[in-house]
Coordinates of C-alpha atoms in Angstrom, one line a residue:
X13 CA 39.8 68.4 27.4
X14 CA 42.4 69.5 29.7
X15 CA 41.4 67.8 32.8
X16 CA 38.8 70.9 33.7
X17 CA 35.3 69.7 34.8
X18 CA 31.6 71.0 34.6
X19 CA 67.9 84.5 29.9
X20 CA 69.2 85.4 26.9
X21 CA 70.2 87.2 30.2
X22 CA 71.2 90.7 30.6
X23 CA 75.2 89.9 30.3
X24 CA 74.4 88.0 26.7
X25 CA 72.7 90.1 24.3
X26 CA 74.3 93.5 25.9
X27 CA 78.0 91.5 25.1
X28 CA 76.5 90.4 21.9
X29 CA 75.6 93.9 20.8
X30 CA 78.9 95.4 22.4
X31 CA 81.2 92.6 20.1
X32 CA 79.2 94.2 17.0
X33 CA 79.5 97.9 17.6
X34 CA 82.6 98.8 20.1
X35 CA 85.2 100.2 18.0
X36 CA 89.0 98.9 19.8
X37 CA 91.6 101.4 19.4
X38 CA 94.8 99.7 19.4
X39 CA 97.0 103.2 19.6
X40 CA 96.0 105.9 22.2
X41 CA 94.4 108.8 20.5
X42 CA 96.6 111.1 19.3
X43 CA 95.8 115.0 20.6
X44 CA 94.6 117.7 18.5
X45 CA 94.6 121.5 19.1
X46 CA 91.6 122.6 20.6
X47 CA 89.1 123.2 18.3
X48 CA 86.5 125.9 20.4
X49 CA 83.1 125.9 18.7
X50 CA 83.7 122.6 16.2
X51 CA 81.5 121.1 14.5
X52 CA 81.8 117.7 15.5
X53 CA 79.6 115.8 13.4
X54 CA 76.0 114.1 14.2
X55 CA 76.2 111.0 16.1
X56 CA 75.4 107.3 14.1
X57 CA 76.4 105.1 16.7
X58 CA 76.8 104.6 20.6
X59 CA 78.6 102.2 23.0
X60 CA 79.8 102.1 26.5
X61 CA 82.9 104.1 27.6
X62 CA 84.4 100.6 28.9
X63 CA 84.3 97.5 27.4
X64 CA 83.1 94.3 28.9
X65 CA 80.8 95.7 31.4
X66 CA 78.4 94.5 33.5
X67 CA 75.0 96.4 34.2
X68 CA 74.1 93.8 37.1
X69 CA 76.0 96.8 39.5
X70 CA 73.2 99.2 38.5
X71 CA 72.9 101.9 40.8
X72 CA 72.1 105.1 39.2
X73 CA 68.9 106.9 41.2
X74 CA 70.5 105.1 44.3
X75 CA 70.1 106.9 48.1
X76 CA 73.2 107.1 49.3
X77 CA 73.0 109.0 53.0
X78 CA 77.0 109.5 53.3
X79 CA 76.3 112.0 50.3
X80 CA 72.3 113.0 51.6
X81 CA 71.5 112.7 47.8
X82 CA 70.5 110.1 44.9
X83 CA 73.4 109.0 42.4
X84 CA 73.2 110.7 39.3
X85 CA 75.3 108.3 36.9
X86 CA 76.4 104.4 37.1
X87 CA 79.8 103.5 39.1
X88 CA 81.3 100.7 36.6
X89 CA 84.8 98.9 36.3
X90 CA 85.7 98.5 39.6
X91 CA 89.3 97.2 40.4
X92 CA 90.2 98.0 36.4
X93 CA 92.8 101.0 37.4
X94 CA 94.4 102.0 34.4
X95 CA 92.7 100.9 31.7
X96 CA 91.1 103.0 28.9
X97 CA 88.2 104.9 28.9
X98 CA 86.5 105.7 25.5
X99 CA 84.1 108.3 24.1
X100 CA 80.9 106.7 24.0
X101 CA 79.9 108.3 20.7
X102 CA 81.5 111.1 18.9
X103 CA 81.3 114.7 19.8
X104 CA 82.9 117.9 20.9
X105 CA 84.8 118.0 24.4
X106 CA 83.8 120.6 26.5
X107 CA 85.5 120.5 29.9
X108 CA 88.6 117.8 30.8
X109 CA 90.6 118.6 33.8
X110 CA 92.9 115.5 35.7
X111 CA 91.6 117.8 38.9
X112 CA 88.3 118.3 38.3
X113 CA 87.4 116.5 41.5
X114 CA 90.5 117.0 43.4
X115 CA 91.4 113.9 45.4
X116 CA 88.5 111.9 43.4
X117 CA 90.6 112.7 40.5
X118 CA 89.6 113.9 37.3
X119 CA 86.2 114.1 34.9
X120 CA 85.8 114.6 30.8
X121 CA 82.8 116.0 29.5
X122 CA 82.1 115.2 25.9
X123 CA 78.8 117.2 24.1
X124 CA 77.4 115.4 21.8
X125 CA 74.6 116.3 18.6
X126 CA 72.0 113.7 17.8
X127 CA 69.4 113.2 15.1
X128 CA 67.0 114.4 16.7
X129 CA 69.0 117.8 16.9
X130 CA 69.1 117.6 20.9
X131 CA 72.9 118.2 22.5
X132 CA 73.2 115.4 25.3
X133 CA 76.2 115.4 27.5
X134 CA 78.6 112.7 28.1
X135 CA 80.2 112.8 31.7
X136 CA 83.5 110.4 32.9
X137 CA 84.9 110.8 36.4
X138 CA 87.4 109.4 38.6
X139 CA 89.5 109.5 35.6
X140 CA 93.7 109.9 35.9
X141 CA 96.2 110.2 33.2
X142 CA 97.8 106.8 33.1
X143 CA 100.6 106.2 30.6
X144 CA 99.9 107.2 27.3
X145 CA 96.1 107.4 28.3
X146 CA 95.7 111.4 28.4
X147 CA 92.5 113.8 28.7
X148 CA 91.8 115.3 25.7
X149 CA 92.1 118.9 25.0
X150 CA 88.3 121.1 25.3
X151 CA 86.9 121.9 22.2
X152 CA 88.8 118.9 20.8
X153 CA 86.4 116.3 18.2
X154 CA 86.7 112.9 19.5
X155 CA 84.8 110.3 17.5
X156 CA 83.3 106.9 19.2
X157 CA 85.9 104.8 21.1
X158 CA 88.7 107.5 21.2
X159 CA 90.8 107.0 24.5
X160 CA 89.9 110.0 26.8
X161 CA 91.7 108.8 29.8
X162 CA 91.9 105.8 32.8
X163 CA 90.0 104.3 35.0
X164 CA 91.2 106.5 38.2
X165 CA 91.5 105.9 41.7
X166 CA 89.7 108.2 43.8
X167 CA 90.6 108.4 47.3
X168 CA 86.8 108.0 49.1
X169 CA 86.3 104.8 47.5
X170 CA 87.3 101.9 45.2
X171 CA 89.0 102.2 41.9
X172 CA 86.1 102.8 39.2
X173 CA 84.3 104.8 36.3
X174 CA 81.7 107.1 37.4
X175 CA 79.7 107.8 33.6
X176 CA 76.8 110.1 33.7
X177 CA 74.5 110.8 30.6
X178 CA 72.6 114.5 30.7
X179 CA 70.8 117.3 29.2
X180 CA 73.1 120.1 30.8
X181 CA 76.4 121.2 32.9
X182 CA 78.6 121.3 29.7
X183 CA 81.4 122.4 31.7
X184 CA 80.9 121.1 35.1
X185 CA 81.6 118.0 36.9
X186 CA 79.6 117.6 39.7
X187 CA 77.4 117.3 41.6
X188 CA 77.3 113.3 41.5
X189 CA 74.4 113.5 43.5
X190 CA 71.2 114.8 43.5
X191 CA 68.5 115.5 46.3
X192 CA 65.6 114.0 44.4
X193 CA 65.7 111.4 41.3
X194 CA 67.8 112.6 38.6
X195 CA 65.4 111.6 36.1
X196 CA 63.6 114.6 36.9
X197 CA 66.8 117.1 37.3
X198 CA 68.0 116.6 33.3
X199 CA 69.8 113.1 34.0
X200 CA 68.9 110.1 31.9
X201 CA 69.8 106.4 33.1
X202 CA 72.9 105.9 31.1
X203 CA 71.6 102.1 30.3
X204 CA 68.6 103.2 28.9
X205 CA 70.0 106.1 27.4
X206 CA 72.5 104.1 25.2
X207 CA 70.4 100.8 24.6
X208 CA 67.5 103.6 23.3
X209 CA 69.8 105.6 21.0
X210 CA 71.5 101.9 19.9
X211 CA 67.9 101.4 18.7
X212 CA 66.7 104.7 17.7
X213 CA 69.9 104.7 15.3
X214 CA 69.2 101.2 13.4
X215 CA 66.7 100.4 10.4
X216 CA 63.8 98.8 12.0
X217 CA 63.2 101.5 14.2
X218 CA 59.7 103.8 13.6
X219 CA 59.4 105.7 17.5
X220 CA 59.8 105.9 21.0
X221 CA 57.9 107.7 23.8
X222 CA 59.3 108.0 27.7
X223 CA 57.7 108.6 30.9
X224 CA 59.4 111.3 33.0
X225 CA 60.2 109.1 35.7
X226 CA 60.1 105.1 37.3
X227 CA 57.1 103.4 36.4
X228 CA 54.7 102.1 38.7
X229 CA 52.3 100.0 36.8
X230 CA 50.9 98.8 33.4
X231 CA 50.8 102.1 30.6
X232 CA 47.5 102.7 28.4
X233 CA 48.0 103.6 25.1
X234 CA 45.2 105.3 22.8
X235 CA 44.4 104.9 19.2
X236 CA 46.4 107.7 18.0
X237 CA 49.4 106.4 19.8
X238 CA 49.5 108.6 22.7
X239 CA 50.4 106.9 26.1
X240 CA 49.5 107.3 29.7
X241 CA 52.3 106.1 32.1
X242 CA 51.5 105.1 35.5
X243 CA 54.5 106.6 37.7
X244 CA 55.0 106.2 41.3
X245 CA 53.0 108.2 42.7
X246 CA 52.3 110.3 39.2
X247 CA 50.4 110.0 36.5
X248 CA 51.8 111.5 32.9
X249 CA 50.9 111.7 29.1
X250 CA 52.8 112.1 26.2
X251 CA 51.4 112.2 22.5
X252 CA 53.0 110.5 19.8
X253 CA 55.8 112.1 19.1
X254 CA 57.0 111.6 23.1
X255 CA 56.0 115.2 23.7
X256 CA 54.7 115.4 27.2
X257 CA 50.8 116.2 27.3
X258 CA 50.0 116.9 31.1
X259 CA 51.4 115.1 34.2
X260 CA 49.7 114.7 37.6
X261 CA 50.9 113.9 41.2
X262 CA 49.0 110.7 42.5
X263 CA 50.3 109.3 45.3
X264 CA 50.2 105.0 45.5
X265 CA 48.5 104.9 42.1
X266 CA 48.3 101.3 41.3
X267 CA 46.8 101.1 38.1
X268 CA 44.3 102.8 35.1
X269 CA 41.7 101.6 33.1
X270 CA 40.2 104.2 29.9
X271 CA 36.6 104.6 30.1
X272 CA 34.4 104.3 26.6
X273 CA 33.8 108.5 26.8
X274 CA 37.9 108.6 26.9
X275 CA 38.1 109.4 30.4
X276 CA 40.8 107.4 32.4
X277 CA 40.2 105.8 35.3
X278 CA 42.6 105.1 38.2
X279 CA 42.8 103.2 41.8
X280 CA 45.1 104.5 44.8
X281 CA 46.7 102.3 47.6
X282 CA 44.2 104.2 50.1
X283 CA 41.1 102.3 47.9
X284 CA 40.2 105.6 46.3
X285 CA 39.2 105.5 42.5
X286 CA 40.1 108.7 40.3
X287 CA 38.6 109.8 37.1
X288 CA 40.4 111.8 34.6
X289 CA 39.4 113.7 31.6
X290 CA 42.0 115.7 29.7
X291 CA 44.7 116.3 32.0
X292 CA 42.5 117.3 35.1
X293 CA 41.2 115.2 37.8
X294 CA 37.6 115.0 36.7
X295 CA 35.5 113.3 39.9
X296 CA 36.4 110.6 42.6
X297 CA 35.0 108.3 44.7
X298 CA 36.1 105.4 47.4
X299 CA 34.8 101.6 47.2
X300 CA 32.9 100.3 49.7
X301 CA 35.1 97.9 50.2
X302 CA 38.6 96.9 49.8
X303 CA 39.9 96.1 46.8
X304 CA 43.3 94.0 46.2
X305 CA 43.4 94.6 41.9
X306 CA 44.0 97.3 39.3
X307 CA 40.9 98.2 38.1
X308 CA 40.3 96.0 35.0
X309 CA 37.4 97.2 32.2
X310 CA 35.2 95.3 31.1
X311 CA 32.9 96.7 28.1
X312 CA 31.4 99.4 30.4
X313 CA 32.0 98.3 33.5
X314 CA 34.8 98.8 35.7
X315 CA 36.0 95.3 37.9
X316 CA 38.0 94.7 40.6
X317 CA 38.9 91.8 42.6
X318 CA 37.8 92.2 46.3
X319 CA 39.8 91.4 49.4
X320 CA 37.2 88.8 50.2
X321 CA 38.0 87.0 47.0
X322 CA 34.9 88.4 45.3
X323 CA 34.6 89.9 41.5
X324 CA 32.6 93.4 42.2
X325 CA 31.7 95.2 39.1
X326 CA 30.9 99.2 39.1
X327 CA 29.9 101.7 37.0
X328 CA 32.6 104.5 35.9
X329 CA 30.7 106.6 38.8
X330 CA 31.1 104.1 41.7
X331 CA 27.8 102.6 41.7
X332 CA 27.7 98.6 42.6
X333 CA 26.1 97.3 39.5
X334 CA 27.4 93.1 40.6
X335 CA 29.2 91.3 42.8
X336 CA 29.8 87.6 42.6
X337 CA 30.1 85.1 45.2
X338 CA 33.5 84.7 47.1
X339 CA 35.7 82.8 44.2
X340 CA 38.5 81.7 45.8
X341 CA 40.4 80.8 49.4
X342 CA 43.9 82.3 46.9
X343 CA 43.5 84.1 43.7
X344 CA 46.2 83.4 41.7
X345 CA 46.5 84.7 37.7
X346 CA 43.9 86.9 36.3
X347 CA 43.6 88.4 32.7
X348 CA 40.5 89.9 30.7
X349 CA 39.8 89.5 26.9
X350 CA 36.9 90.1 24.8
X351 CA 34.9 91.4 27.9
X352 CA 35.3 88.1 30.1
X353 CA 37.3 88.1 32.6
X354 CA 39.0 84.9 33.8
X355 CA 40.3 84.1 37.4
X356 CA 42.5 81.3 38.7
X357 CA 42.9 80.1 42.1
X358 CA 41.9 77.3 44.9
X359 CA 39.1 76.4 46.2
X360 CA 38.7 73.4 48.8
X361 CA 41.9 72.0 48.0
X362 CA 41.7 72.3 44.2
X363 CA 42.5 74.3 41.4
X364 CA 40.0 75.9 39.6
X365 CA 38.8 78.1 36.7
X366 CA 36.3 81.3 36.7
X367 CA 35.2 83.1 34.0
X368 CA 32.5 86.4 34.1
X369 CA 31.0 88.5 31.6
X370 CA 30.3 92.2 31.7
X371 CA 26.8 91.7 34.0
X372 CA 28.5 89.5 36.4
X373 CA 27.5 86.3 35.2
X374 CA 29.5 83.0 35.6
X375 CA 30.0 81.9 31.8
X376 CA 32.5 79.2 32.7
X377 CA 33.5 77.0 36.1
X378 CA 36.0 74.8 36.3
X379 CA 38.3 72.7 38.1
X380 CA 41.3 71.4 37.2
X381 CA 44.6 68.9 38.4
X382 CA 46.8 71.7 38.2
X383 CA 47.2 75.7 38.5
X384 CA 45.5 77.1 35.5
X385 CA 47.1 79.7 33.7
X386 CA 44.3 82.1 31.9
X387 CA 46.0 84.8 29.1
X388 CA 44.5 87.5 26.9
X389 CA 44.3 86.9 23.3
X390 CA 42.6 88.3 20.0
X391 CA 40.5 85.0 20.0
X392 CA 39.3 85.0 23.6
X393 CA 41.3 83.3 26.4
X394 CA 44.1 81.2 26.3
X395 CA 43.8 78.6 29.5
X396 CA 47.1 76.6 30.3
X397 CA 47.1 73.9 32.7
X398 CA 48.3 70.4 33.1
X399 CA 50.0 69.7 29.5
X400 CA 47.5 71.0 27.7
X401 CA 46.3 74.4 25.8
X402 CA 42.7 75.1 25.5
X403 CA 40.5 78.6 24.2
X404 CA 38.2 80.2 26.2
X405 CA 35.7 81.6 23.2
X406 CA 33.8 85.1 23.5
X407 CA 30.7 83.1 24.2
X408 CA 32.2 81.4 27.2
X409 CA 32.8 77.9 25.4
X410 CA 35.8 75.9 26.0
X411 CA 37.7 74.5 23.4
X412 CA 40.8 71.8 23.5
X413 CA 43.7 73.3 21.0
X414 CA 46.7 70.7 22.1
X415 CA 48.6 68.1 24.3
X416 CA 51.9 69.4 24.5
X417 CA 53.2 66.5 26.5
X418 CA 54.9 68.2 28.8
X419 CA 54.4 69.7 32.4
X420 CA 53.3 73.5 32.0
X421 CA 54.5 75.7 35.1
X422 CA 53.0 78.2 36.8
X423 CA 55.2 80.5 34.4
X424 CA 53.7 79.6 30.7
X425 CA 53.0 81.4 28.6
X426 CA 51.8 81.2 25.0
X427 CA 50.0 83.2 22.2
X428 CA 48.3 82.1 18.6
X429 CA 47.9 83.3 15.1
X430 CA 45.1 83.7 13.2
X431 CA 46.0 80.5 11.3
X432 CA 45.8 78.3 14.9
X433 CA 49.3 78.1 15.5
X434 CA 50.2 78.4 18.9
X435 CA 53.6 79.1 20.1
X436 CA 54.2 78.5 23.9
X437 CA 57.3 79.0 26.5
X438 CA 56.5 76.3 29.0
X439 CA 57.1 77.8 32.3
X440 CA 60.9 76.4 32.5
X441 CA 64.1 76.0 30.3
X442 CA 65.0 77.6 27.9
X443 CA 62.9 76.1 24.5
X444 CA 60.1 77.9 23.1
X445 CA 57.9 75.3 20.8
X446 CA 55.4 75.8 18.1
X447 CA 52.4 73.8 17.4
X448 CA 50.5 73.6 14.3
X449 CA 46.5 73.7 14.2
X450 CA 46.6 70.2 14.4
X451 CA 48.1 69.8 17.9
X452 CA 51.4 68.5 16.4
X453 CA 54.9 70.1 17.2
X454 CA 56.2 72.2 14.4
X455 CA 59.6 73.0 15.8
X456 CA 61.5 73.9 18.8
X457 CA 64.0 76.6 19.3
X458 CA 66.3 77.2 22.1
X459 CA 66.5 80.5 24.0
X460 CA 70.5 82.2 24.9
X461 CA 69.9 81.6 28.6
X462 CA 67.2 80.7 31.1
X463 CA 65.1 83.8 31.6
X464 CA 64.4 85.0 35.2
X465 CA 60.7 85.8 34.3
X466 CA 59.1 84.3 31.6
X467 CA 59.3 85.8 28.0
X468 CA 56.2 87.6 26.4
X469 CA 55.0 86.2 23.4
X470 CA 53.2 87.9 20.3
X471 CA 52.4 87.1 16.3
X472 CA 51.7 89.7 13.4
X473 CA 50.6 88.5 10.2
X474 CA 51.8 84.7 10.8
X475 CA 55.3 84.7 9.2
X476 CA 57.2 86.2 12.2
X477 CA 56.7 85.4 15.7
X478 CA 58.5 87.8 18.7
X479 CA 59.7 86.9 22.3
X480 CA 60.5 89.4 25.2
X481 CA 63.3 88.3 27.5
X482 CA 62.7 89.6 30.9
X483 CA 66.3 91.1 30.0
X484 CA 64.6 93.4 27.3
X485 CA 65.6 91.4 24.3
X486 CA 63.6 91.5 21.6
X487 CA 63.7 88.4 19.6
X488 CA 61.9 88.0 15.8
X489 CA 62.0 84.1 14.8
X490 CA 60.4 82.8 11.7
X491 CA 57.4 80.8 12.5
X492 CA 58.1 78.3 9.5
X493 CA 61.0 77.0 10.8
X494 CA 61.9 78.7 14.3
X495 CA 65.2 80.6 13.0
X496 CA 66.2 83.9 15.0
X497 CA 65.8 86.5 11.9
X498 CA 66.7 89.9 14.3
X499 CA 67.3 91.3 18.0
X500 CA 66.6 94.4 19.2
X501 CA 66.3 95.9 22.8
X502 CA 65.8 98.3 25.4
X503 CA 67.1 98.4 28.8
X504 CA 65.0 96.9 31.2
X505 CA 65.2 99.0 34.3
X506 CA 67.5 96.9 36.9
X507 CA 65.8 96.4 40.0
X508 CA 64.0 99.7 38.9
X509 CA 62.2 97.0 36.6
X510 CA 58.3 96.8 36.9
X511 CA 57.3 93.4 35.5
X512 CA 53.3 94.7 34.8
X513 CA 54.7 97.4 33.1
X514 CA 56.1 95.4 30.2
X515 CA 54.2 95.1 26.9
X516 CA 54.5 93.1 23.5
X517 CA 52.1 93.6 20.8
X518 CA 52.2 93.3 17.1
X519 CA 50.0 96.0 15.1
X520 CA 48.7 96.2 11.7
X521 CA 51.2 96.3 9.0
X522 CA 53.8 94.2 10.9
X523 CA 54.7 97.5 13.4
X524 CA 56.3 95.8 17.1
X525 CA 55.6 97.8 20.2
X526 CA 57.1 96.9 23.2
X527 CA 58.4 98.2 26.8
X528 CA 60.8 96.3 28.5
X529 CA 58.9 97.3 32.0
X530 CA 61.2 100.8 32.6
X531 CA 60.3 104.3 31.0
X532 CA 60.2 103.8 27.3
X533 CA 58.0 102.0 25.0
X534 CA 59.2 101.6 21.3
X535 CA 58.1 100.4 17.8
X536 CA 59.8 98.9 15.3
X537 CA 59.3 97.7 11.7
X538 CA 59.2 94.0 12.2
X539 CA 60.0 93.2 9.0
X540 CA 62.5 95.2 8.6
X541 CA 63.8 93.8 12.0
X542 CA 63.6 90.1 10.4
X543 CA 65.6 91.2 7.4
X544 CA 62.5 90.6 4.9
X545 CA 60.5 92.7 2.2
X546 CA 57.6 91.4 3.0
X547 CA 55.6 88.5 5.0
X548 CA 55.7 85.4 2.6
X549 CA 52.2 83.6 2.4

């Protein structure tokens, strides 16, 4: 068996979607009387206000103590003086003065009307009149990529763009900053806000729900597509149609579980465990002992990896119903499926394999040459190690799937269809590869860039397969042949990013959901995505 015994980057697909949709004015715009009151149309399409940038300089939500407050837009083009700024979709101005900031020169404010009949605001500062480049006049219609001014230079810092996206101050410029995150003053991150409304606006997409603020962990999503987020130091739902159910301070909530009688169950930092039931706190209770894991279900018990190394297994109340030997000198890579849970780590010197049941028992041991990579799947447990794939079945047998022939890192990753395909990223460079039942390599397919993290990996039906970029690319390739079919994304959250808080998953009828690990999670018709009618046989 497998030796056990007994980027496309952030830069490429945001450039890629900018090429396709920035609209390049080659004459300023020309100046129409002010239009008070106008009916300025519905937006159909977004884009940045300057072309060409980069979001690696993302500090929106960003303590600054010179200003004792948290920035409440993104600071871009810095050292472009004078060239253009656009409207980043169309829409009615509503304030535009060259001294709106005195000596930090002047700020545009452009309302805008989207389909989902909310007004959102537009905000440009440290903008001067530079040439032709003039402010337009208020009231004044401006469609997407109209020139509304120049990059300025403002006298307490360097030449740049100060863009804000918001729910309110139609016709005032500042603050800038704000004494606690903007997310919760009417601010959105102007990243997310335009890579969500790029796909909200195309054909593939079905809906989107947001947390209120930064998330802090993995999200739970119930049958009826309502979610849970996990927040720092909050805990939030919203229903289906992203409108917000009840919210909850928690402070150092790591992670939640949901109980079989729908309650929701949650761990603190301080080793405390929470139980929720319809919005309320509904009991708690603290471990008796320290625990180093989200809590991780398991039919109807709750687990959690010890500080001693140990799996301990209680009921939703906080009784002890197991506790297993001490596993492991280092616990590396955990994941649960099918109610087993399966734990990698070293032991004397060597690598090795557990996996336990609901009642605490040991179904599998093993050891390995390698670090042994257990993921969650439909069909039990996917265990990487070495070169080789195997299954982990329901009933605790191990099964050899392929040889890939190659070294698999610490970073695989891999996931199979119902036909016994598997199709596997192998820990480093930039090729994913599929195998057929047989073991034998189907095709190859090279990814844009090498990806910082390593790409999640899902299947539907069998005829599409879909990567995540750590970048929060969405990719859709055809599983016959490996040929990219459609991208779509969301913004991935900067260093705001939590990596447990991304999710791929393919649902009935060919639906995508997927959160690049930031505040929204979305779903998309993946066949419409891949340009098809329907998923060929």
């Amino acid at each position: 068996m497998i030796a056990l015994m007994g980027h496309i980057s952030q830069r490429f697909w945001l450039n890629l979607i900018i090429m396709g949709l920035f609209v390049v004015l080659l004459t300023p715009l020309t100046l129409s009387a002010a239009q008070p009151q106008a009916d300025c149309g519905i937006v159909d399409a977004i884009d940045y206000p300057i072309d060409g940038i980069s979001i690696d300089h993302d500090d929106f939500g960003m303590y600054r103590a010179g200003f004792q407050g948290y920035h409440t837009g993104i600071d871009m083009a810095f050292g472009r003086y004078g060239e253009p700024v656009r409207a980043a979709a169309k829409g009615r101005v509503t304030y535009a003065d060259p001294a709106g900031w005195n000596d930090e020169k002047g700020v545009v404010i452009i309302e805008h009307l989207f389909p989902d009949r909310n007004i959102y605001f537009t905000l440009y500062g440290h903008m001067e009149e530079v040439g032709d480049y003039r402010f337009p006049m208020v009231g004044q219609c401006v469609s997407l990529g109209d020139i509304i001014g120049a990059v300025g230079n403002p006298k307490a810092s360097a030449r740049h763009l100060h863009y804000e996206t918001r729910t309110m101050r139609s016709s005032a410029g500042g603050p800038g900053y704000w004494e606690t995150d903007p997310l919760n003053g009417g601010w959105m991150h102007p990243i997310e806000f335009t890579e969500q409304w790029r796909l909200r606006l195309s054909p593939a997409f079905r809906k989107i729900v947001s947390a209120s603020g930064r998330p802090g962990g993995a999200p739970l999503i119930g049958a009826d597509g309502s979610v849970v987020f996990v927040g720092q130091n909050q805990i939030e739902s919203v229903d289906p149609n992203n409108v917000a159910l009840w919210r909850l301070s928690v402070p150092g909530l790591m992670g939640i579980v949901a109980l079989p009688d729908g309650r929701i169950l949650g761990r603190t930092s301080q080793n405390q465990v929470i139980l929720f039931a319809n919005g309320r706190f509904a009991a708690s209770w603290v471990a008796d002992r320290p625990l180093r894991s989200p809590p991780l279900r398991l039919n109807d018990v709750v687990a959690f990896i010890s500080a001693d190394q140990r799996i301990v297994g209680y009921s939703s109340e906080g009784q002890l119903q197991w506790q297993t030997d001490p596993l492991s000198s280092h616990i590396e890579e955990y994941a649960v499926s099918s109610g087993l849970l399966a734990i990698s780590g070293q032991k004397e010197g060597a690598h090795r394999l557990w996996v336990v049941n609901d009642q605490g028992k040991l179904v599998y041991e093993g050891t390995a040459p390698a670090p042994v990579i257990p993921l969650a799947s439909p069909y039990g447990l996917l265990v990487l190690v070495g070169s080789q794939v195997g299954l982990i079945t329901p009933e605790g047998s191990l099964m050899l799937l392929l040889d890939t022939g190659q070294s698999l890192g610490r970073s695989s990753r891999a996931a199979m269809d119902n036909r016994g395909n598997v199709y596997l990223y192998p820990g480093q460079g930039d090729f994913l590869f599929a195998y057929g039942p047989d073991g034998g390599l189907r095709w190859q397919t090279r990814l844009a860039a090498l990806p910082k993290q390593p790409p999640l990996i899902a299947v539907g039906q069998g005829c599409l397969m879909y990567a995540l970029t750590d970048s929060g690319a969405l990719l859709s390739y055809q599983t016959s042949d490996g040929a990219l079919r459609g991208i779509a994304a969301l913004y991935a959250g900067g260093t705001a990013q939590v990596p447990s808080a991304r999710l791929l998953e393919v649902l009935p009828s060919e639906q995508v959901r997927f959160s690049a690990g930031y505040i929204s999670i979305a779903t998309l018709d993946g066949l419409t995505l891949a340009g098809l009618e329907n998923c060929p046989n």
